[in-house]
PDB file of C-alpha atoms in Angstrom:
ATOM      1  CA  ARG A  30      14.444  -2.294  11.834  1.00 71.00           C
ATOM      2  CA  LYS A  31      11.342  -1.785   9.697  1.00 79.00           C
ATOM      3  CA  GLU A  32      11.255   1.114   7.239  1.00 86.00           C
ATOM      4  CA  VAL A  33       8.009   2.429   8.729  1.00 91.00           C
ATOM      5  CA  GLU A  34       6.595   1.773  12.181  1.00 92.00           C
ATOM      6  CA  GLN A  35       3.192   2.787  13.447  1.00 93.00           C
ATOM      7  CA  ASP A  36       0.959   1.990  16.377  1.00 86.00           C
ATOM      8  CA  PRO A  37      -1.747  -0.429  15.185  1.00 85.00           C
ATOM      9  CA  GLY A  38      -4.284   0.892  17.709  1.00 84.00           C
ATOM     10  CA  PRO A  39      -7.210   0.391  17.677  1.00 91.00           C
ATOM     11  CA  PHE A  40      -8.355   3.921  18.349  1.00 94.00           C
ATOM     12  CA  ASN A  41     -12.021   4.186  19.336  1.00 96.00           C
ATOM     13  CA  VAL A  42     -13.303   7.762  19.504  1.00 96.00           C
ATOM     14  CA  PRO A  43     -16.715   9.479  19.611  1.00 97.00           C
ATOM     15  CA  GLU A  44     -17.976  11.620  16.778  1.00 97.00           C
ATOM     16  CA  GLY A  45     -16.523  15.104  16.939  1.00 97.00           C
ATOM     17  CA  ALA A  46     -13.327  14.040  18.677  1.00 97.00           C
ATOM     18  CA  THR A  47      -9.824  14.923  17.563  1.00 97.00           C
ATOM     19  CA  VAL A  48      -7.469  11.996  17.056  1.00 96.00           C
ATOM     20  CA  ALA A  49      -3.808  11.840  16.114  1.00 95.00           C
ATOM     21  CA  PHE A  50      -1.704   9.031  14.700  1.00 93.00           C
ATOM     22  CA  ASN A  51       2.078   8.947  14.619  1.00 93.00           C
ATOM     23  CA  CYS A  52       4.533   6.908  12.654  1.00 94.00           C
ATOM     24  CA  THR A  53       8.312   6.775  12.467  1.00 94.00           C
ATOM     25  CA  TYR A  54      10.521   6.088   9.465  1.00 91.00           C
ATOM     26  CA  SER A  55      14.090   4.861   9.186  1.00 89.00           C
ATOM     27  CA  ASN A  56      15.376   6.358   5.917  1.00 82.00           C
ATOM     28  CA  SER A  57      16.533   9.876   6.762  1.00 81.00           C
ATOM     29  CA  ALA A  58      16.968  10.644   3.037  1.00 80.00           C
ATOM     30  CA  SER A  59      13.258  10.251   2.258  1.00 79.00           C
ATOM     31  CA  GLN A  60      11.757  13.473   0.949  1.00 80.00           C
ATOM     32  CA  SER A  61       8.071  12.641   0.700  1.00 83.00           C
ATOM     33  CA  PHE A  62       5.607  10.618   2.679  1.00 90.00           C
ATOM     34  CA  PHE A  63       2.011   9.617   2.367  1.00 91.00           C
ATOM     35  CA  TRP A  64      -1.011   8.705   4.420  1.00 94.00           C
ATOM     36  CA  TYR A  65      -3.310   6.167   2.794  1.00 94.00           C
ATOM     37  CA  ARG A  66      -6.754   5.192   3.969  1.00 96.00           C
ATOM     38  CA  GLN A  67      -7.934   1.603   3.650  1.00 96.00           C
ATOM     39  CA  ASP A  68     -11.503   0.524   4.237  1.00 95.00           C
ATOM     40  CA  CYS A  69     -12.213  -3.040   5.278  1.00 90.00           C
ATOM     41  CA  ARG A  70     -11.321  -5.498   2.485  1.00 83.00           C
ATOM     42  CA  LYS A  71     -10.694  -2.681   0.017  1.00 91.00           C
ATOM     43  CA  GLU A  72      -7.599  -1.262  -1.639  1.00 93.00           C
ATOM     44  CA  PRO A  73      -5.581   1.589  -0.065  1.00 93.00           C
ATOM     45  CA  LYS A  74      -6.416   5.060  -1.314  1.00 93.00           C
ATOM     46  CA  LEU A  75      -4.241   8.148  -1.006  1.00 91.00           C
ATOM     47  CA  LEU A  76      -5.445  10.496   1.713  1.00 94.00           C
ATOM     48  CA  MET A  77      -2.607  13.014   1.912  1.00 91.00           C
ATOM     49  CA  SER A  78       0.926  13.629   0.747  1.00 88.00           C
ATOM     50  CA  VAL A  79       3.556  15.265   2.957  1.00 88.00           C
ATOM     51  CA  TYR A  80       6.483  16.915   1.189  1.00 81.00           C
ATOM     52  CA  SER A  81       7.747  19.554   3.574  1.00 79.00           C
ATOM     53  CA  SER A  82       6.850  20.364   7.140  1.00 76.00           C
ATOM     54  CA  GLY A  83       3.171  19.660   6.744  1.00 84.00           C
ATOM     55  CA  ASN A  84      -0.013  19.654   4.745  1.00 88.00           C
ATOM     56  CA  GLU A  85      -3.608  20.498   5.632  1.00 90.00           C
ATOM     57  CA  ASP A  86      -6.779  19.428   3.847  1.00 92.00           C
ATOM     58  CA  GLY A  87      -9.998  20.315   5.602  1.00 95.00           C
ATOM     59  CA  ARG A  88     -10.246  18.315   8.813  1.00 97.00           C
ATOM     60  CA  PHE A  89      -7.015  16.466   8.107  1.00 97.00           C
ATOM     61  CA  THR A  90      -3.518  17.731   8.912  1.00 96.00           C
ATOM     62  CA  ALA A  91      -0.333  15.827   8.217  1.00 95.00           C
ATOM     63  CA  GLN A  92       2.960  16.952   9.742  1.00 93.00           C
ATOM     64  CA  LEU A  93       6.539  15.887   9.184  1.00 92.00           C
ATOM     65  CA  ASN A  94       9.331  16.158  11.742  1.00 90.00           C
ATOM     66  CA  ARG A  95      12.578  15.361   9.946  1.00 89.00           C
ATOM     67  CA  ALA A  96      14.781  15.758  13.022  1.00 89.00           C
ATOM     68  CA  SER A  97      12.857  13.040  14.859  1.00 90.00           C
ATOM     69  CA  GLN A  98      11.906  11.131  11.694  1.00 91.00           C
ATOM     70  CA  TYR A  99       8.230  10.922  12.412  1.00 90.00           C
ATOM     71  CA  ILE A 100       5.045  11.792  10.579  1.00 93.00           C
ATOM     72  CA  SER A 101       1.707  12.510  12.159  1.00 94.00           C
ATOM     73  CA  LEU A 102      -1.882  12.626  10.970  1.00 96.00           C
ATOM     74  CA  LEU A 103      -4.431  14.706  12.866  1.00 96.00           C
ATOM     75  CA  ILE A 104      -8.142  14.290  12.265  1.00 97.00           C
ATOM     76  CA  ARG A 105     -10.400  16.967  13.731  1.00 98.00           C
ATOM     77  CA  ASP A 106     -14.165  16.721  14.236  1.00 98.00           C
ATOM     78  CA  SER A 107     -14.200  12.975  13.532  1.00 98.00           C
ATOM     79  CA  LYS A 108     -17.058  11.596  11.446  1.00 98.00           C
ATOM     80  CA  LEU A 109     -18.488   8.088  11.426  1.00 97.00           C
ATOM     81  CA  SER A 110     -17.203   7.808   7.845  1.00 97.00           C
ATOM     82  CA  ASP A 111     -13.617   8.301   9.065  1.00 98.00           C
ATOM     83  CA  SER A 112     -13.671   4.751  10.464  1.00 97.00           C
ATOM     84  CA  ALA A 113     -10.956   2.932   8.534  1.00 97.00           C
ATOM     85  CA  THR A 114      -7.336   1.836   8.734  1.00 96.00           C
ATOM     86  CA  TYR A 115      -4.783   4.579   8.161  1.00 97.00           C
ATOM     87  CA  LEU A 116      -1.487   3.538   6.592  1.00 96.00           C
ATOM     88  CA  CYS A 117       1.709   5.538   6.915  1.00 95.00           C
ATOM     89  CA  VAL A 118       3.864   5.218   3.807  1.00 92.00           C
ATOM     90  CA  ALA A 119       7.438   6.097   2.845  1.00 89.00           C
ATOM     91  CA  PRO A 120       9.077   5.677  -0.558  1.00 82.00           C
ATOM     92  CA  GLY A 121      11.907   3.214  -1.070  1.00 73.00           C
ATOM     93  CA  ARG A 122      15.509   4.347  -1.373  1.00 64.00           C
ATOM     94  CA  GLY A 123      16.344   5.895  -4.726  1.00 56.00           C
ATOM     95  CA  SER A 124      13.327   4.305  -6.374  1.00 52.00           C
ATOM     96  CA  THR A 125      10.821   5.309  -8.965  1.00 52.00           C
ATOM     97  CA  LEU A 126       7.471   6.089  -7.498  1.00 56.00           C
ATOM     98  CA  GLY A 127       5.353   3.076  -6.724  1.00 57.00           C
ATOM     99  CA  ARG A 128       7.889   1.253  -4.593  1.00 78.00           C
ATOM    100  CA  LEU A 129       6.479   2.089  -1.219  1.00 86.00           C
ATOM    101  CA  TYR A 130       7.012   0.946   2.339  1.00 89.00           C
ATOM    102  CA  PHE A 131       3.839   0.725   4.392  1.00 93.00           C
ATOM    103  CA  GLY A 132       3.378   0.678   8.113  1.00 93.00           C
ATOM    104  CA  ARG A 133       1.033  -1.980   9.436  1.00 93.00           C
ATOM    105  CA  GLY A 134      -1.768   0.544   9.712  1.00 94.00           C
ATOM    106  CA  THR A 135      -3.663   2.174  12.554  1.00 94.00           C
ATOM    107  CA  GLN A 136      -7.280   1.173  12.951  1.00 94.00           C
ATOM    108  CA  LEU A 137      -9.757   3.933  13.764  1.00 96.00           C
ATOM    109  CA  THR A 138     -13.367   3.448  14.812  1.00 96.00           C
ATOM    110  CA  VAL A 139     -15.578   6.499  15.281  1.00 97.00           C
ATOM    111  CA  TRP A 140     -18.732   5.787  17.255  1.00 96.00           C
ATOM    112  CA  PRO A 141     -21.965   7.820  17.444  1.00 95.00           C
TER     113      PRO A 141
ATOM    114  CA  GLU B  17     -12.220   4.333  -9.844  1.00 66.00           C
ATOM    115  CA  THR B  18      -8.446   4.313 -10.323  1.00 70.00           C
ATOM    116  CA  GLY B  19      -8.387   2.701 -13.759  1.00 88.00           C
ATOM    117  CA  VAL B  20      -6.278  -0.159 -12.384  1.00 94.00           C
ATOM    118  CA  THR B  21      -8.045  -3.499 -12.657  1.00 95.00           C
ATOM    119  CA  GLN B  22      -7.049  -6.837 -11.213  1.00 97.00           C
ATOM    120  CA  SER B  23      -8.312 -10.315 -11.905  1.00 96.00           C
ATOM    121  CA  PRO B  24      -9.563 -12.501 -10.467  1.00 97.00           C
ATOM    122  CA  THR B  25     -11.017 -10.788  -7.397  1.00 96.00           C
ATOM    123  CA  HIS B  26     -11.039 -13.969  -5.331  1.00 96.00           C
ATOM    124  CA  LEU B  27      -9.227 -17.254  -5.695  1.00 96.00           C
ATOM    125  CA  ILE B  28      -8.908 -20.464  -3.715  1.00 98.00           C
ATOM    126  CA  LYS B  29      -5.943 -22.737  -4.371  1.00 98.00           C
ATOM    127  CA  THR B  30      -4.497 -25.853  -2.805  1.00 98.00           C
ATOM    128  CA  ARG B  31      -1.052 -25.936  -1.214  1.00 97.00           C
ATOM    129  CA  GLY B  32       1.597 -26.789  -3.827  1.00 98.00           C
ATOM    130  CA  GLN B  33      -0.369 -25.394  -6.751  1.00 98.00           C
ATOM    131  CA  GLN B  34       0.614 -22.454  -8.932  1.00 98.00           C
ATOM    132  CA  VAL B  35      -1.325 -19.234  -9.425  1.00 98.00           C
ATOM    133  CA  THR B  36      -1.260 -16.316 -11.883  1.00 98.00           C
ATOM    134  CA  LEU B  37      -2.733 -12.957 -10.958  1.00 98.00           C
ATOM    135  CA  ARG B  38      -3.290 -10.199 -13.513  1.00 98.00           C
ATOM    136  CA  CYS B  39      -3.214  -6.425 -13.445  1.00 97.00           C
ATOM    137  CA  SER B  40      -4.101  -3.825 -16.054  1.00 95.00           C
ATOM    138  CA  SER B  41      -2.416  -0.543 -15.305  1.00 90.00           C
ATOM    139  CA  GLN B  42      -3.932   2.893 -15.680  1.00 87.00           C
ATOM    140  CA  SER B  43      -3.616   4.372 -19.144  1.00 85.00           C
ATOM    141  CA  GLY B  44      -0.291   6.175 -19.559  1.00 84.00           C
ATOM    142  CA  HIS B  45       1.365   4.425 -16.619  1.00 87.00           C
ATOM    143  CA  ASN B  46       4.510   2.425 -17.387  1.00 88.00           C
ATOM    144  CA  THR B  47       5.319   1.243 -13.852  1.00 89.00           C
ATOM    145  CA  VAL B  48       3.551  -1.559 -12.023  1.00 92.00           C
ATOM    146  CA  SER B  49       4.263  -2.666  -8.460  1.00 92.00           C
ATOM    147  CA  TRP B  50       2.909  -5.710  -6.665  1.00 96.00           C
ATOM    148  CA  TYR B  51       2.233  -5.933  -2.946  1.00 96.00           C
ATOM    149  CA  GLN B  52       1.163  -8.678  -0.570  1.00 97.00           C
ATOM    150  CA  GLN B  53      -1.062  -7.735   2.348  1.00 96.00           C
ATOM    151  CA  ALA B  54      -1.578 -10.352   5.024  1.00 95.00           C
ATOM    152  CA  LEU B  55      -4.452  -9.969   7.453  1.00 92.00           C
ATOM    153  CA  GLY B  56      -3.767  -7.220   9.994  1.00 89.00           C
ATOM    154  CA  GLN B  57      -0.603  -6.059   8.259  1.00 92.00           C
ATOM    155  CA  GLY B  58       0.337  -3.301   5.858  1.00 94.00           C
ATOM    156  CA  PRO B  59       1.080  -4.111   2.214  1.00 95.00           C
ATOM    157  CA  GLN B  60       4.554  -5.541   1.644  1.00 95.00           C
ATOM    158  CA  PHE B  61       6.443  -4.736  -1.561  1.00 92.00           C
ATOM    159  CA  ILE B  62       7.022  -7.815  -3.754  1.00 95.00           C
ATOM    160  CA  PHE B  63       8.554  -6.298  -6.885  1.00 93.00           C
ATOM    161  CA  GLN B  64       8.185  -3.556  -9.439  1.00 91.00           C
ATOM    162  CA  TYR B  65       8.209  -3.585 -13.238  1.00 91.00           C
ATOM    163  CA  TYR B  66       9.201  -0.605 -15.331  1.00 88.00           C
ATOM    164  CA  ARG B  67       9.023  -0.793 -19.126  1.00 86.00           C
ATOM    165  CA  GLU B  68       8.888  -4.614 -19.052  1.00 90.00           C
ATOM    166  CA  GLU B  69      11.945  -5.028 -16.802  1.00 91.00           C
ATOM    167  CA  GLU B  70      12.056  -5.896 -13.117  1.00 90.00           C
ATOM    168  CA  ASN B  71      13.042  -2.707 -11.294  1.00 85.00           C
ATOM    169  CA  GLY B  72      13.509  -3.801  -7.730  1.00 86.00           C
ATOM    170  CA  ARG B  73      12.392  -6.632  -5.538  1.00 90.00           C
ATOM    171  CA  GLY B  74      11.364  -6.998  -1.930  1.00 90.00           C
ATOM    172  CA  ASN B  75      12.126  -9.843   0.440  1.00 91.00           C
ATOM    173  CA  PHE B  76      10.188 -12.567  -1.354  1.00 96.00           C
ATOM    174  CA  PRO B  77      11.503 -15.967  -2.543  1.00 97.00           C
ATOM    175  CA  PRO B  78      12.103 -16.771  -6.228  1.00 96.00           C
ATOM    176  CA  ARG B  79       8.845 -18.712  -6.464  1.00 98.00           C
ATOM    177  CA  PHE B  80       7.270 -15.247  -6.699  1.00 98.00           C
ATOM    178  CA  SER B  81       7.871 -14.064 -10.257  1.00 97.00           C
ATOM    179  CA  GLY B  82       6.339 -11.586 -12.630  1.00 96.00           C
ATOM    180  CA  LEU B  83       6.029 -10.208 -16.103  1.00 96.00           C
ATOM    181  CA  GLN B  84       5.161  -6.916 -17.682  1.00 95.00           C
ATOM    182  CA  PHE B  85       3.817  -6.759 -21.212  1.00 94.00           C
ATOM    183  CA  PRO B  86       4.296  -4.107 -23.931  1.00 93.00           C
ATOM    184  CA  ASN B  87       0.942  -2.567 -22.992  1.00 91.00           C
ATOM    185  CA  TYR B  88       2.283  -2.318 -19.399  1.00 91.00           C
ATOM    186  CA  SER B  89      -0.178  -4.805 -17.978  1.00 94.00           C
ATOM    187  CA  SER B  90       1.427  -7.259 -15.597  1.00 96.00           C
ATOM    188  CA  GLU B  91       1.215 -10.736 -14.120  1.00 97.00           C
ATOM    189  CA  LEU B  92       2.265 -12.070 -10.754  1.00 98.00           C
ATOM    190  CA  ASN B  93       3.035 -15.794 -10.640  1.00 98.00           C
ATOM    191  CA  VAL B  94       3.444 -17.775  -7.460  1.00 98.00           C
ATOM    192  CA  ASN B  95       4.660 -21.370  -7.614  1.00 97.00           C
ATOM    193  CA  ALA B  96       4.476 -24.077  -4.960  1.00 98.00           C
ATOM    194  CA  LEU B  97       1.840 -22.231  -2.969  1.00 98.00           C
ATOM    195  CA  GLU B  98       2.106 -22.303   0.813  1.00 98.00           C
ATOM    196  CA  LEU B  99      -0.595 -21.639   3.391  1.00 97.00           C
ATOM    197  CA  ASP B 100       1.143 -18.381   4.373  1.00 97.00           C
ATOM    198  CA  ASP B 101       0.693 -17.086   0.821  1.00 98.00           C
ATOM    199  CA  SER B 102      -2.959 -16.478   1.698  1.00 97.00           C
ATOM    200  CA  ALA B 103      -3.321 -12.700   1.458  1.00 97.00           C
ATOM    201  CA  LEU B 104      -4.686  -9.766  -0.500  1.00 97.00           C
ATOM    202  CA  TYR B 105      -2.468  -9.137  -3.525  1.00 98.00           C
ATOM    203  CA  LEU B 106      -2.453  -5.539  -4.669  1.00 97.00           C
ATOM    204  CA  CYS B 107      -1.220  -4.062  -7.891  1.00 96.00           C
ATOM    205  CA  ALA B 108      -0.316  -0.377  -8.134  1.00 93.00           C
ATOM    206  CA  SER B 109       0.475   1.583 -11.250  1.00 91.00           C
ATOM    207  CA  SER B 110       2.257   4.883 -11.572  1.00 86.00           C
ATOM    208  CA  SER B 111       4.185   6.940 -14.061  1.00 80.00           C
ATOM    209  CA  GLN B 112       7.559   8.544 -13.559  1.00 68.00           C
ATOM    210  CA  LYS B 113       5.951  11.948 -13.423  1.00 54.00           C
ATOM    211  CA  ASP B 114       3.205  11.139 -10.951  1.00 55.00           C
ATOM    212  CA  THR B 115       3.186  11.738  -7.259  1.00 60.00           C
ATOM    213  CA  GLU B 116       0.696   8.998  -6.525  1.00 75.00           C
ATOM    214  CA  ALA B 117       0.500   5.241  -6.975  1.00 83.00           C
ATOM    215  CA  PHE B 118      -2.959   4.006  -7.951  1.00 89.00           C
ATOM    216  CA  PHE B 119      -4.075   0.692  -6.543  1.00 93.00           C
ATOM    217  CA  GLY B 120      -6.348  -1.901  -8.033  1.00 95.00           C
ATOM    218  CA  GLN B 121      -9.031  -3.500  -5.905  1.00 95.00           C
ATOM    219  CA  GLY B 122      -6.812  -6.489  -5.197  1.00 96.00           C
ATOM    220  CA  THR B 123      -7.033 -10.254  -5.545  1.00 97.00           C
ATOM    221  CA  ARG B 124      -7.828 -12.160  -2.391  1.00 97.00           C
ATOM    222  CA  LEU B 125      -5.964 -15.477  -2.491  1.00 98.00           C
ATOM    223  CA  THR B 126      -6.768 -18.270  -0.081  1.00 97.00           C
ATOM    224  CA  VAL B 127      -4.476 -21.292   0.037  1.00 98.00           C
ATOM    225  CA  VAL B 128      -5.949 -24.372   1.685  1.00 97.00           C
TER     226      VAL B 128
END
């Protein structure tokens, strides 16, 4: 079983829509998780960290459900600039930071 | 800009050849991780270097090797290149105290 699993999509939504992505993780001992954003042919960049039950930053809300071992990312009022691939990330077992397990990414396209 | 730089940005090699990719970590970061990202997939952990020692390795064969230098910059070497080695190779640096791994822009390797 993979460390992190997520639906690759694609998700195609109109501007202003609300969209949610889910991902599941296998290591029940993991304490922190991340959502990274990756634009086409660019490097991943940290979007949000999730350390407890959830985290909110403007239009973006990340939630963690430890009992079910899944993480979600909610984007409200989608903008054209939100079009990207969103990567769900969990840290490796007992590792220093930097050793990360990525899902395959969920592709989002926001259309006018 | 993350302060993590990788070189070269693009590279074309022939099957069977060897390649060396380079990464300069962000100032103050002593940990460097390397990832391989195939088209349509999330980054896959290759290995990590911490204070010049390998500190964990993913599921990659021995022909993938690395080095970290006293200034914490790093190299990734791949011998006997195969067509499936074609991918974006990402370097990420972090420090023990950080909560984020910073990625370089990547090296896009094409094996023909």
